[in-house]
mmCIF file of C-alpha atoms and ligand atoms in Angstrom:
data_model
loop_
_atom_site.group_PDB
_atom_site.id
_atom_site.type_symbol
_atom_site.label_atom_id
_atom_site.label_comp_id
_atom_site.label_asym_id
_atom_site.label_seq_id
_atom_site.Cartn_x
_atom_site.Cartn_y
_atom_site.Cartn_z
ATOM 1 C CA MET A 250 92.162 106.622 114.224
ATOM 2 C CA LYS A 251 93.864 103.731 116.023
ATOM 3 C CA ILE A 252 93.983 100.755 113.690
ATOM 4 C CA GLY A 253 95.086 97.173 114.365
ATOM 5 C CA ILE A 254 96.397 95.246 111.351
ATOM 6 C CA VAL A 255 96.697 91.462 111.311
ATOM 7 C CA CYS A 256 98.520 89.794 108.412
ATOM 8 C CA TYR A 257 101.065 87.200 107.387
ATOM 9 C CA PRO A 258 104.374 89.007 107.879
ATOM 10 C CA THR A 259 106.036 87.380 104.881
ATOM 11 C CA PHE A 260 107.027 88.714 101.449
ATOM 12 C CA GLY A 261 103.716 87.293 100.119
ATOM 13 C CA GLY A 262 101.282 89.708 98.491
ATOM 14 C CA SER A 263 98.776 89.893 101.356
ATOM 15 C CA GLY A 264 101.531 90.782 103.837
ATOM 16 C CA VAL A 265 102.949 93.378 101.449
ATOM 17 C CA VAL A 266 99.549 95.013 100.876
ATOM 18 C CA ALA A 267 98.793 95.031 104.627
ATOM 19 C CA THR A 268 102.182 96.549 105.469
ATOM 20 C CA GLU A 269 102.136 99.208 102.756
ATOM 21 C CA LEU A 270 98.560 100.078 103.756
ATOM 22 C CA GLY A 271 99.603 100.436 107.410
ATOM 23 C CA ILE A 272 102.568 102.653 106.494
ATOM 24 C CA ASN A 273 100.376 104.882 104.342
ATOM 25 C CA LEU A 274 97.644 105.126 106.996
ATOM 26 C CA ALA A 275 100.347 106.111 109.490
ATOM 27 C CA LYS A 276 101.619 108.787 107.070
ATOM 28 C CA LYS A 277 98.079 110.185 107.154
ATOM 29 C CA GLY A 278 98.292 110.532 110.946
ATOM 30 C CA ASN A 279 96.644 107.322 112.151
ATOM 31 C CA ASP A 280 98.229 105.129 114.834
ATOM 32 C CA VAL A 281 98.850 101.720 113.286
ATOM 33 C CA HIS A 282 99.437 98.557 115.329
ATOM 34 C CA PHE A 283 100.701 95.467 113.483
ATOM 35 C CA ILE A 284 99.789 92.301 115.384
ATOM 36 C CA THR A 285 101.521 89.265 113.924
ATOM 37 C CA TYR A 286 104.049 86.508 114.631
ATOM 38 C CA GLU A 287 107.023 88.363 113.131
ATOM 39 C CA ARG A 288 107.876 91.886 112.134
ATOM 40 C CA PRO A 289 106.375 92.259 108.615
ATOM 41 C CA ALA A 290 109.101 91.923 105.953
ATOM 42 C CA ARG A 291 108.238 95.237 104.290
ATOM 43 C CA LEU A 292 108.016 97.119 107.609
ATOM 44 C CA ASN A 293 111.495 98.570 107.259
ATOM 45 C CA VAL A 294 110.773 102.172 108.202
ATOM 46 C CA PHE A 295 110.697 103.710 111.647
ATOM 47 C CA MET A 296 107.674 105.894 112.366
ATOM 48 C CA GLY A 297 106.579 107.140 115.769
ATOM 49 C CA ASN A 298 102.973 106.093 115.187
ATOM 50 C CA VAL A 299 103.648 102.556 113.896
ATOM 51 C CA PHE A 300 103.739 99.786 116.510
ATOM 52 C CA PHE A 301 104.501 96.091 116.304
ATOM 53 C CA HIS A 302 103.053 93.519 118.725
ATOM 54 C CA GLU A 303 104.593 90.083 118.344
ATOM 55 C CA VAL A 304 102.409 87.031 118.882
ATOM 56 C CA LEU A 305 104.721 84.587 120.594
ATOM 57 C CA PRO A 306 104.347 80.805 120.309
ATOM 58 C CA PHE A 307 102.976 79.103 123.419
ATOM 59 C CA LYS A 308 104.693 75.771 123.988
ATOM 60 C CA TYR A 309 103.368 73.008 126.222
ATOM 61 C CA SER A 310 104.154 69.298 126.070
ATOM 62 C CA LEU A 311 100.516 68.382 125.464
ATOM 63 C CA PHE A 312 100.331 70.472 122.298
ATOM 64 C CA LYS A 313 101.348 68.845 119.040
ATOM 65 C CA TYR A 314 100.648 72.185 117.317
ATOM 66 C CA THR A 315 101.176 75.623 118.840
ATOM 67 C CA PRO A 316 97.654 77.065 119.361
ATOM 68 C CA TYR A 317 98.393 80.161 117.244
ATOM 69 C CA GLU A 318 94.732 81.118 116.811
ATOM 70 C CA THR A 319 94.249 81.231 120.579
ATOM 71 C CA THR A 320 97.385 83.249 121.293
ATOM 72 C CA LEU A 321 96.544 85.657 118.447
ATOM 73 C CA ALA A 322 92.998 86.119 119.795
ATOM 74 C CA GLY A 323 94.403 86.770 123.271
ATOM 75 C CA LYS A 324 96.841 89.312 121.861
ATOM 76 C CA LEU A 325 94.089 91.069 119.878
ATOM 77 C CA VAL A 326 91.941 91.427 122.997
ATOM 78 C CA ASP A 327 94.936 92.749 124.934
ATOM 79 C CA VAL A 328 96.004 95.282 122.273
ATOM 80 C CA VAL A 329 92.444 96.499 121.558
ATOM 81 C CA LEU A 330 91.832 97.107 125.268
ATOM 82 C CA ASN A 331 95.183 98.588 126.239
ATOM 83 C CA GLU A 332 95.892 100.610 123.103
ATOM 84 C CA LYS A 333 92.217 101.589 122.769
ATOM 85 C CA LEU A 334 92.015 100.592 119.109
ATOM 86 C CA ASP A 335 89.108 101.834 116.998
ATOM 87 C CA LEU A 336 89.093 98.948 114.538
ATOM 88 C CA LEU A 337 90.782 95.739 113.440
ATOM 89 C CA HIS A 338 91.681 95.079 109.819
ATOM 90 C CA VAL A 339 92.613 91.466 109.108
ATOM 91 C CA HIS A 340 94.272 90.349 105.868
ATOM 92 C CA TYR A 341 93.757 86.837 104.449
ATOM 93 C CA ALA A 342 90.669 85.136 105.855
ATOM 94 C CA ILE A 343 92.392 82.039 107.234
ATOM 95 C CA PRO A 344 92.659 82.041 110.207
ATOM 96 C CA HIS A 345 92.616 85.796 110.747
ATOM 97 C CA ALA A 346 88.917 86.491 110.118
ATOM 98 C CA ALA A 347 87.829 83.681 112.449
ATOM 99 C CA VAL A 348 90.303 84.791 115.126
ATOM 100 C CA ALA A 349 89.065 88.383 114.846
ATOM 101 C CA PHE A 350 85.490 87.133 115.346
ATOM 102 C CA MET A 351 86.617 85.333 118.501
ATOM 103 C CA ALA A 352 88.422 88.455 119.784
ATOM 104 C CA LYS A 353 85.394 90.616 118.954
ATOM 105 C CA SER A 354 83.093 88.242 120.874
ATOM 106 C CA ILE A 355 85.377 88.310 123.927
ATOM 107 C CA LEU A 356 85.596 92.098 123.748
ATOM 108 C CA LYS A 357 81.790 92.370 123.650
ATOM 109 C CA THR A 358 81.717 90.770 127.110
ATOM 110 C CA LYS A 359 83.888 93.694 128.205
ATOM 111 C CA ASN A 360 81.504 96.238 126.650
ATOM 112 C CA VAL A 361 83.792 96.962 123.689
ATOM 113 C CA ASN A 362 82.328 96.569 120.192
ATOM 114 C CA ILE A 363 85.290 96.670 117.802
ATOM 115 C CA PRO A 364 84.569 96.758 114.051
ATOM 116 C CA VAL A 365 86.371 94.024 112.101
ATOM 117 C CA ILE A 366 87.313 94.478 108.451
ATOM 118 C CA THR A 367 88.379 91.404 106.475
ATOM 119 C CA THR A 368 90.341 91.684 103.235
ATOM 120 C CA LEU A 369 90.244 88.598 101.019
ATOM 121 C CA HIS A 370 93.442 88.182 99.027
ATOM 122 C CA GLY A 371 93.310 85.051 96.912
ATOM 123 C CA THR A 372 93.900 81.457 97.894
ATOM 124 C CA ASP A 373 92.001 82.080 101.135
ATOM 125 C CA ILE A 374 89.012 81.865 98.746
ATOM 126 C CA THR A 375 90.095 80.187 95.527
ATOM 127 C CA LEU A 376 92.149 77.290 96.888
ATOM 128 C CA VAL A 377 92.482 76.753 100.635
ATOM 129 C CA GLY A 378 89.278 78.499 101.695
ATOM 130 C CA LYS A 379 86.918 76.399 99.625
ATOM 131 C CA ASP A 380 88.280 73.133 100.983
ATOM 132 C CA PRO A 381 85.416 71.527 102.981
ATOM 133 C CA ALA A 382 87.752 71.348 105.989
ATOM 134 C CA LEU A 383 87.767 75.147 106.171
ATOM 135 C CA SER A 384 84.899 76.501 104.081
ATOM 136 C CA THR A 385 82.213 76.706 106.798
ATOM 137 C CA VAL A 386 84.537 78.699 109.051
ATOM 138 C CA VAL A 387 85.600 80.985 106.184
ATOM 139 C CA GLU A 388 81.970 81.616 105.179
ATOM 140 C CA PHE A 389 80.900 82.294 108.772
ATOM 141 C CA SER A 390 83.766 84.694 109.469
ATOM 142 C CA ILE A 391 83.243 86.635 106.217
ATOM 143 C CA ASN A 392 79.524 86.992 106.986
ATOM 144 C CA ASN A 393 80.303 88.152 110.517
ATOM 145 C CA SER A 394 82.845 90.810 109.542
ATOM 146 C CA ASP A 395 81.706 94.433 109.728
ATOM 147 C CA GLY A 396 83.326 95.201 106.379
ATOM 148 C CA VAL A 397 84.731 92.939 103.675
ATOM 149 C CA SER A 398 86.938 93.739 100.712
ATOM 150 C CA ALA A 399 88.315 91.655 97.862
ATOM 151 C CA VAL A 400 91.350 92.669 95.813
ATOM 152 C CA SER A 401 89.690 92.296 92.386
ATOM 153 C CA ASN A 402 86.301 91.895 90.718
ATOM 154 C CA PHE A 403 87.339 88.348 89.936
ATOM 155 C CA LEU A 404 87.903 87.569 93.638
ATOM 156 C CA LYS A 405 84.609 89.156 94.657
ATOM 157 C CA GLU A 406 82.755 86.980 92.102
ATOM 158 C CA ALA A 407 84.703 83.876 93.177
ATOM 159 C CA THR A 408 83.714 84.538 96.801
ATOM 160 C CA LEU A 409 80.045 84.962 95.889
ATOM 161 C CA ASN A 410 80.156 81.789 93.765
ATOM 162 C CA ASN A 411 81.956 79.597 96.305
ATOM 163 C CA PHE A 412 80.162 80.636 99.491
ATOM 164 C CA ASN A 413 76.738 81.664 100.724
ATOM 165 C CA ILE A 414 77.615 85.308 101.343
ATOM 166 C CA THR A 415 75.147 87.546 103.139
ATOM 167 C CA THR A 416 77.358 90.590 103.537
ATOM 168 C CA GLU A 417 78.463 93.251 101.071
ATOM 169 C CA ILE A 418 81.915 92.864 99.479
ATOM 170 C CA ASP A 419 83.741 95.945 98.232
ATOM 171 C CA VAL A 420 86.465 95.656 95.600
ATOM 172 C CA VAL A 421 89.628 97.449 96.718
ATOM 173 C CA TYR A 422 92.522 96.822 94.365
ATOM 174 C CA ASN A 423 96.168 96.314 95.281
ATOM 175 C CA PHE A 424 98.071 99.589 95.015
ATOM 176 C CA ILE A 425 101.469 101.167 94.401
ATOM 177 C CA ASP A 426 103.337 103.797 96.342
ATOM 178 C CA PHE A 427 105.125 105.699 93.580
ATOM 179 C CA ASP A 428 107.365 107.469 96.104
ATOM 180 C CA LYS A 429 109.005 104.085 96.523
ATOM 181 C CA PHE A 430 108.336 102.366 93.204
ATOM 182 C CA ARG A 431 110.039 104.677 90.770
ATOM 183 C CA ARG A 432 112.540 103.520 88.135
ATOM 184 C CA THR A 433 116.053 104.540 89.116
ATOM 185 C CA ASP A 434 119.301 104.348 87.191
ATOM 186 C CA LYS A 435 121.000 101.121 88.245
ATOM 187 C CA ASN A 436 123.269 100.772 85.223
ATOM 188 C CA HIS A 437 126.268 99.535 87.224
ATOM 189 C CA PHE A 438 124.063 96.746 88.552
ATOM 190 C CA LYS A 439 122.637 95.991 85.101
ATOM 191 C CA LYS A 440 126.185 95.667 83.762
ATOM 192 C CA ALA A 441 127.040 93.162 86.478
ATOM 193 C CA ILE A 442 124.051 90.965 85.584
ATOM 194 C CA ALA A 443 124.062 91.457 81.811
ATOM 195 C CA PRO A 444 127.582 92.610 80.822
ATOM 196 C CA ASP A 445 126.936 92.353 77.073
ATOM 197 C CA GLY A 446 123.597 94.159 77.063
ATOM 198 C CA GLU A 447 121.549 90.957 77.272
ATOM 199 C CA LYS A 448 117.803 91.388 77.881
ATOM 200 C CA ILE A 449 116.856 90.852 81.532
ATOM 201 C CA LEU A 450 113.711 88.863 82.273
ATOM 202 C CA THR A 451 112.420 88.662 85.829
ATOM 203 C CA HIS A 452 110.126 86.363 87.764
ATOM 204 C CA ILE A 453 109.212 87.078 91.380
ATOM 205 C CA SER A 454 107.178 84.707 93.511
ATOM 206 C CA ASN A 455 107.139 82.454 96.527
ATOM 207 C CA PHE A 456 107.784 79.453 94.240
ATOM 208 C CA ARG A 457 104.591 77.653 95.256
ATOM 209 C CA SER A 458 103.049 75.366 92.629
ATOM 210 C CA VAL A 459 100.256 77.921 91.895
ATOM 211 C CA LYS A 460 102.979 80.258 90.531
ATOM 212 C CA ARG A 461 104.170 77.694 87.908
ATOM 213 C CA ALA A 462 107.687 79.150 88.186
ATOM 214 C CA GLU A 463 109.041 76.266 86.073
ATOM 215 C CA ASP A 464 107.066 77.742 83.168
ATOM 216 C CA ALA A 465 109.101 80.944 83.611
ATOM 217 C CA VAL A 466 112.259 78.869 83.145
ATOM 218 C CA TYR A 467 110.906 77.124 80.025
ATOM 219 C CA ILE A 468 109.650 80.421 78.560
ATOM 220 C CA PHE A 469 113.121 81.840 79.139
ATOM 221 C CA GLN A 470 114.729 78.823 77.436
ATOM 222 C CA LYS A 471 112.765 79.634 74.267
ATOM 223 C CA ILE A 472 113.596 83.344 74.433
ATOM 224 C CA TYR A 473 117.274 82.544 74.971
ATOM 225 C CA GLU A 474 117.282 80.535 71.725
ATOM 226 C CA LYS A 475 116.331 83.744 69.897
ATOM 227 C CA MET A 476 118.184 86.527 71.733
ATOM 228 C CA PRO A 477 120.961 86.992 74.304
ATOM 229 C CA SER A 478 119.172 87.174 77.637
ATOM 230 C CA LYS A 479 119.311 86.516 81.365
ATOM 231 C CA LEU A 480 116.604 85.417 83.808
ATOM 232 C CA LEU A 481 116.378 86.638 87.402
ATOM 233 C CA MET A 482 114.423 84.315 89.690
ATOM 234 C CA ILE A 483 113.561 86.307 92.814
ATOM 235 C CA GLY A 484 111.986 84.808 95.922
ATOM 236 C CA ASP A 485 112.095 81.457 97.596
ATOM 237 C CA GLY A 486 109.751 78.611 98.370
ATOM 238 C CA PRO A 487 108.970 74.920 98.135
ATOM 239 C CA GLN A 488 109.761 74.536 94.404
ATOM 240 C CA ARG A 489 113.198 76.177 94.462
ATOM 241 C CA SER A 490 115.384 73.044 94.362
ATOM 242 C CA LYS A 491 113.195 71.526 91.621
ATOM 243 C CA LEU A 492 113.641 74.757 89.619
ATOM 244 C CA GLU A 493 117.396 74.746 90.115
ATOM 245 C CA LYS A 494 117.470 71.173 88.838
ATOM 246 C CA VAL A 495 115.486 72.189 85.728
ATOM 247 C CA CYS A 496 118.075 74.916 85.052
ATOM 248 C CA ARG A 497 120.892 72.366 85.367
ATOM 249 C CA ASP A 498 119.049 69.860 83.156
ATOM 250 C CA ILE A 499 118.572 72.380 80.360
ATOM 251 C CA GLY A 500 122.138 73.684 80.745
ATOM 252 C CA LEU A 501 121.221 77.290 81.492
ATOM 253 C CA CYS A 502 122.668 77.706 84.996
ATOM 254 C CA ASP A 503 124.920 80.561 83.879
ATOM 255 C CA GLU A 504 122.040 82.499 82.394
ATOM 256 C CA ILE A 505 119.532 82.053 85.228
ATOM 257 C CA ARG A 506 120.269 83.658 88.591
ATOM 258 C CA PHE A 507 118.396 82.685 91.759
ATOM 259 C CA LEU A 508 118.537 85.726 94.001
ATOM 260 C CA GLY A 509 116.427 84.459 96.917
ATOM 261 C CA LYS A 510 114.120 86.714 98.917
ATOM 262 C CA GLN A 511 114.824 90.377 98.280
ATOM 263 C CA GLY A 512 113.650 93.398 100.243
ATOM 264 C CA VAL A 513 114.331 96.115 97.682
ATOM 265 C CA ILE A 514 112.732 94.621 94.587
ATOM 266 C CA GLU A 515 112.276 98.074 93.045
ATOM 267 C CA GLU A 516 116.019 98.109 92.313
ATOM 268 C CA LEU A 517 115.874 94.707 90.627
ATOM 269 C CA LEU A 518 112.830 95.716 88.605
ATOM 270 C CA SER A 519 114.636 98.909 87.579
ATOM 271 C CA ILE A 520 117.070 96.819 85.517
ATOM 272 C CA SER A 521 114.423 94.441 84.138
ATOM 273 C CA ASP A 522 113.166 94.449 80.561
ATOM 274 C CA LEU A 523 110.234 92.065 80.949
ATOM 275 C CA PHE A 524 108.307 90.388 83.768
ATOM 276 C CA LEU A 525 107.020 86.800 83.597
ATOM 277 C CA LEU A 526 103.931 85.748 85.580
ATOM 278 C CA PRO A 527 102.829 82.267 84.433
ATOM 279 C CA SER A 528 100.563 81.537 87.474
ATOM 280 C CA SER A 529 97.735 79.024 87.285
ATOM 281 C CA ASN A 530 95.704 81.244 89.601
ATOM 282 C CA GLU A 531 96.159 84.834 90.675
ATOM 283 C CA SER A 532 93.464 86.954 92.256
ATOM 284 C CA PHE A 533 95.205 90.203 91.332
ATOM 285 C CA GLY A 534 98.943 89.831 90.676
ATOM 286 C CA LEU A 535 100.649 92.442 92.848
ATOM 287 C CA ALA A 536 104.051 91.388 91.483
ATOM 288 C CA ALA A 537 102.877 92.294 87.967
ATOM 289 C CA LEU A 538 101.625 95.679 89.135
ATOM 290 C CA GLU A 539 104.950 96.402 90.864
ATOM 291 C CA ALA A 540 106.775 95.518 87.646
ATOM 292 C CA MET A 541 104.482 97.774 85.596
ATOM 293 C CA ALA A 542 105.048 100.669 88.003
ATOM 294 C CA LEU A 543 108.736 100.352 87.134
ATOM 295 C CA GLU A 544 107.933 100.391 83.425
ATOM 296 C CA VAL A 545 108.392 96.677 82.927
ATOM 297 C CA PRO A 546 105.869 95.042 80.536
ATOM 298 C CA VAL A 547 104.295 91.786 81.711
ATOM 299 C CA VAL A 548 103.885 88.472 79.904
ATOM 300 C CA SER A 549 101.400 86.493 81.960
ATOM 301 C CA THR A 550 98.568 84.027 81.980
ATOM 302 C CA ASN A 551 94.977 85.195 81.570
ATOM 303 C CA VAL A 552 93.580 83.790 84.830
ATOM 304 C CA GLY A 553 91.754 85.317 87.789
ATOM 305 C CA GLY A 554 92.225 89.038 88.263
ATOM 306 C CA ILE A 555 95.327 89.366 86.066
ATOM 307 C CA PRO A 556 93.359 90.796 83.075
ATOM 308 C CA GLU A 557 92.170 93.605 85.391
ATOM 309 C CA VAL A 558 95.820 94.695 85.696
ATOM 310 C CA ASN A 559 97.766 93.486 82.653
ATOM 311 C CA ILE A 560 96.047 94.611 79.456
ATOM 312 C CA ASP A 561 96.561 92.257 76.512
ATOM 313 C CA GLY A 562 98.486 93.913 73.684
ATOM 314 C CA GLU A 563 99.014 97.127 75.679
ATOM 315 C CA THR A 564 100.911 96.613 78.918
ATOM 316 C CA GLY A 565 101.987 93.079 77.989
ATOM 317 C CA TYR A 566 100.281 89.932 76.784
ATOM 318 C CA LEU A 567 97.986 87.272 78.217
ATOM 319 C CA SER A 568 98.139 83.549 77.407
ATOM 320 C CA ASN A 569 96.440 80.368 78.556
ATOM 321 C CA VAL A 570 97.938 78.624 81.581
ATOM 322 C CA GLY A 571 100.851 76.411 80.539
ATOM 323 C CA ASP A 572 101.123 77.827 77.009
ATOM 324 C CA VAL A 573 104.877 78.341 77.278
ATOM 325 C CA GLU A 574 105.245 78.681 73.500
ATOM 326 C CA ASP A 575 102.758 81.556 73.293
ATOM 327 C CA MET A 576 104.265 83.356 76.289
ATOM 328 C CA ALA A 577 107.772 83.038 74.799
ATOM 329 C CA ASN A 578 106.538 84.356 71.420
ATOM 330 C CA ASN A 579 104.849 87.293 73.128
ATOM 331 C CA ALA A 580 108.014 88.119 75.061
ATOM 332 C CA ILE A 581 110.060 87.991 71.845
ATOM 333 C CA LYS A 582 107.483 90.222 70.101
ATOM 334 C CA ILE A 583 107.977 92.891 72.772
ATOM 335 C CA LEU A 584 111.732 92.587 73.142
ATOM 336 C CA SER A 585 112.662 92.401 69.437
ATOM 337 C CA SER A 586 111.864 96.027 68.662
ATOM 338 C CA PRO A 587 113.090 98.928 70.825
ATOM 339 C CA GLU A 588 110.096 101.032 69.654
ATOM 340 C CA VAL A 589 107.553 98.335 70.553
ATOM 341 C CA HIS A 590 109.302 97.719 73.877
ATOM 342 C CA GLN A 591 109.240 101.440 74.684
ATOM 343 C CA LYS A 592 105.509 101.677 73.869
ATOM 344 C CA PHE A 593 104.731 98.726 76.164
ATOM 345 C CA ARG A 594 106.877 100.302 78.897
ATOM 346 C CA GLU A 595 104.922 103.578 78.689
ATOM 347 C CA ASN A 596 101.567 101.767 78.668
ATOM 348 C CA ALA A 597 102.598 99.665 81.672
ATOM 349 C CA LEU A 598 103.475 102.756 83.690
ATOM 350 C CA ALA A 599 100.264 104.555 82.660
ATOM 351 C CA LYS A 600 98.123 101.564 83.688
ATOM 352 C CA ALA A 601 99.997 101.185 87.008
ATOM 353 C CA GLN A 602 99.235 104.816 87.803
ATOM 354 C CA GLU A 603 95.541 103.887 87.987
ATOM 355 C CA PHE A 604 96.469 101.915 91.120
ATOM 356 C CA ASN A 605 98.278 104.794 92.815
ATOM 357 C CA VAL A 606 98.188 104.540 96.608
ATOM 358 C CA ASP A 607 96.534 107.970 96.765
ATOM 359 C CA ARG A 608 93.556 106.616 94.840
ATOM 360 C CA VAL A 609 93.229 103.249 96.571
ATOM 361 C CA VAL A 610 93.856 103.926 100.283
ATOM 362 C CA PRO A 611 90.816 106.262 100.492
ATOM 363 C CA HIS A 612 88.666 103.242 99.527
ATOM 364 C CA TYR A 613 89.928 101.433 102.627
ATOM 365 C CA GLU A 614 89.266 104.537 104.729
ATOM 366 C CA GLN A 615 85.715 104.639 103.357
ATOM 367 C CA LEU A 616 85.282 100.962 104.295
ATOM 368 C CA TYR A 617 86.494 101.807 107.828
ATOM 369 C CA ARG A 618 84.009 104.670 108.153
ATOM 370 C CA LYS A 619 81.172 102.410 106.963
ATOM 371 C CA ALA A 620 82.114 99.707 109.499
ATOM 372 C CA LEU A 621 82.432 102.239 112.334
ATOM 373 C CA SER A 622 78.987 103.657 111.665
ATOM 374 C CA LYS A 623 77.501 100.128 111.348
ATOM 375 C CA VAL A 624 78.846 99.263 114.790
ATOM 376 C CA ALA A 625 77.706 102.628 116.229
ATOM 377 C CA THR A 626 74.170 101.952 114.932
ATOM 378 C CA GLU A 627 74.236 98.448 116.466
ATOM 379 C CA LEU A 628 75.201 100.008 119.803
ATOM 380 C CA GLN A 629 72.367 102.532 119.644
ATOM 381 C CA GLU A 630 69.871 99.796 118.804
ATOM 382 C CA SER A 631 71.005 97.462 121.613
HETATM 383 O O1 LIG B 763 96.409 84.087 98.226
HETATM 384 C C1 LIG B 763 97.603 83.787 98.262
HETATM 385 O O2 LIG B 763 98.128 82.870 97.653
HETATM 386 C C2 LIG B 763 98.442 84.540 99.174
HETATM 387 C C3 LIG B 763 98.525 85.948 98.871
HETATM 388 C C4 LIG B 763 99.858 86.252 99.482
HETATM 389 O O3 LIG B 763 99.872 86.475 100.672
HETATM 390 O O4 LIG B 763 100.842 86.136 98.752
HETATM 391 O O5 LIG B 763 98.533 86.343 97.480
HETATM 392 C C5 LIG B 763 97.355 86.899 96.980
HETATM 393 O O6 LIG B 763 97.270 88.233 97.419
HETATM 394 C C6 LIG B 763 97.968 89.234 96.660
HETATM 395 C C7 LIG B 763 97.733 90.581 97.339
HETATM 396 O O7 LIG B 763 96.394 90.894 97.413
HETATM 397 C C8 LIG B 763 97.505 89.202 95.222
HETATM 398 O O8 LIG B 763 98.122 90.224 94.465
HETATM 399 C C9 LIG B 763 97.865 87.823 94.646
HETATM 400 O O9 LIG B 763 97.388 87.758 93.328
HETATM 401 C C10 LIG B 763 97.208 86.734 95.478
HETATM 402 N N1 LIG B 763 97.742 85.418 95.056
HETATM 403 C C11 LIG B 763 96.979 84.498 94.466
HETATM 404 O O10 LIG B 763 95.801 84.677 94.221
HETATM 405 C C12 LIG B 763 97.660 83.225 94.103
#
């Protein structure tokens, strides 16, 4: 099959899922065309059947904003026609689902009926998408997709509750490629970060307010009072300088390391003892799943789709949003006993295996087949 993938090319979860999906579809022999404004951050392999089409900004003095939607639609039409794509899979509804609808409509005038699959990832529904400024467009473009998936049961329900949805939504979870995400011995690295055997706690996010990364710092402060420990803050984003100030204010700059955006997070997770995910909203929590795949238990909030991944009392613990005290106590409970820690590690890995790429990617392929036959039936009927 020849598949076009549209996504945000950043380290954010939707871009990661889209890129890993594309790589795995290519491994299965499909031609995969990424169409986006930058090479996706996780697209760091060379494969003969993976292609990247950059959507370049179009500048003109009249434009206050670059008309990205228009240039993306133009590029989609061009790539579908010239590369003879069989389907388009767009990740994150805004603006990708609406742009795909535009491209599909243009292509229909050229006698090409391309199936469009939309994958909903999170804030495209729960935060940004339900804003009245965008909601009618989001609803329309979901209803006019040929296949729709959501990354958790929670997100599917949230979509049905927030919008008037007339199309079927399949739940296709985030997944893990265990060829890549396997714990490796990085003891030399661990020694550099924690020379005296301190516990290593990790938080990974894009430091947007929904991630409540400052809670990770305050949770760490409480853990540090009880046991020698270090905190790795991985990623970057709008809250970073505020977070660095918090670390200075509480006098823990030497114990908290800001590592910025990292490409090979599996190595950093390989030296981690516990993962902190204090988000106020999370439709799935890919970062938690990646930690669990590397045998790192997760202390998180209990919102959104997180309980579908992190099982309370088994793979980690769940607390109410903002309950820093409870999250710190839970972390201490896990880290204080090597036996308890080991049990949580094993459970985390076992749960992560349920989201193995080999189990999840076939669900996407099934969605593709369904969309292709829907469009074929439409053609026969027209
Ligand atoms: O929805 C977002 O905030 C953006 C998106 C991203 O691109 O980072 O994250 C979402 O998609 C991930 C992959 O499906 C999920 O694992 C994250 O839970 C989800 N983030 C939120 O819901 C906040």
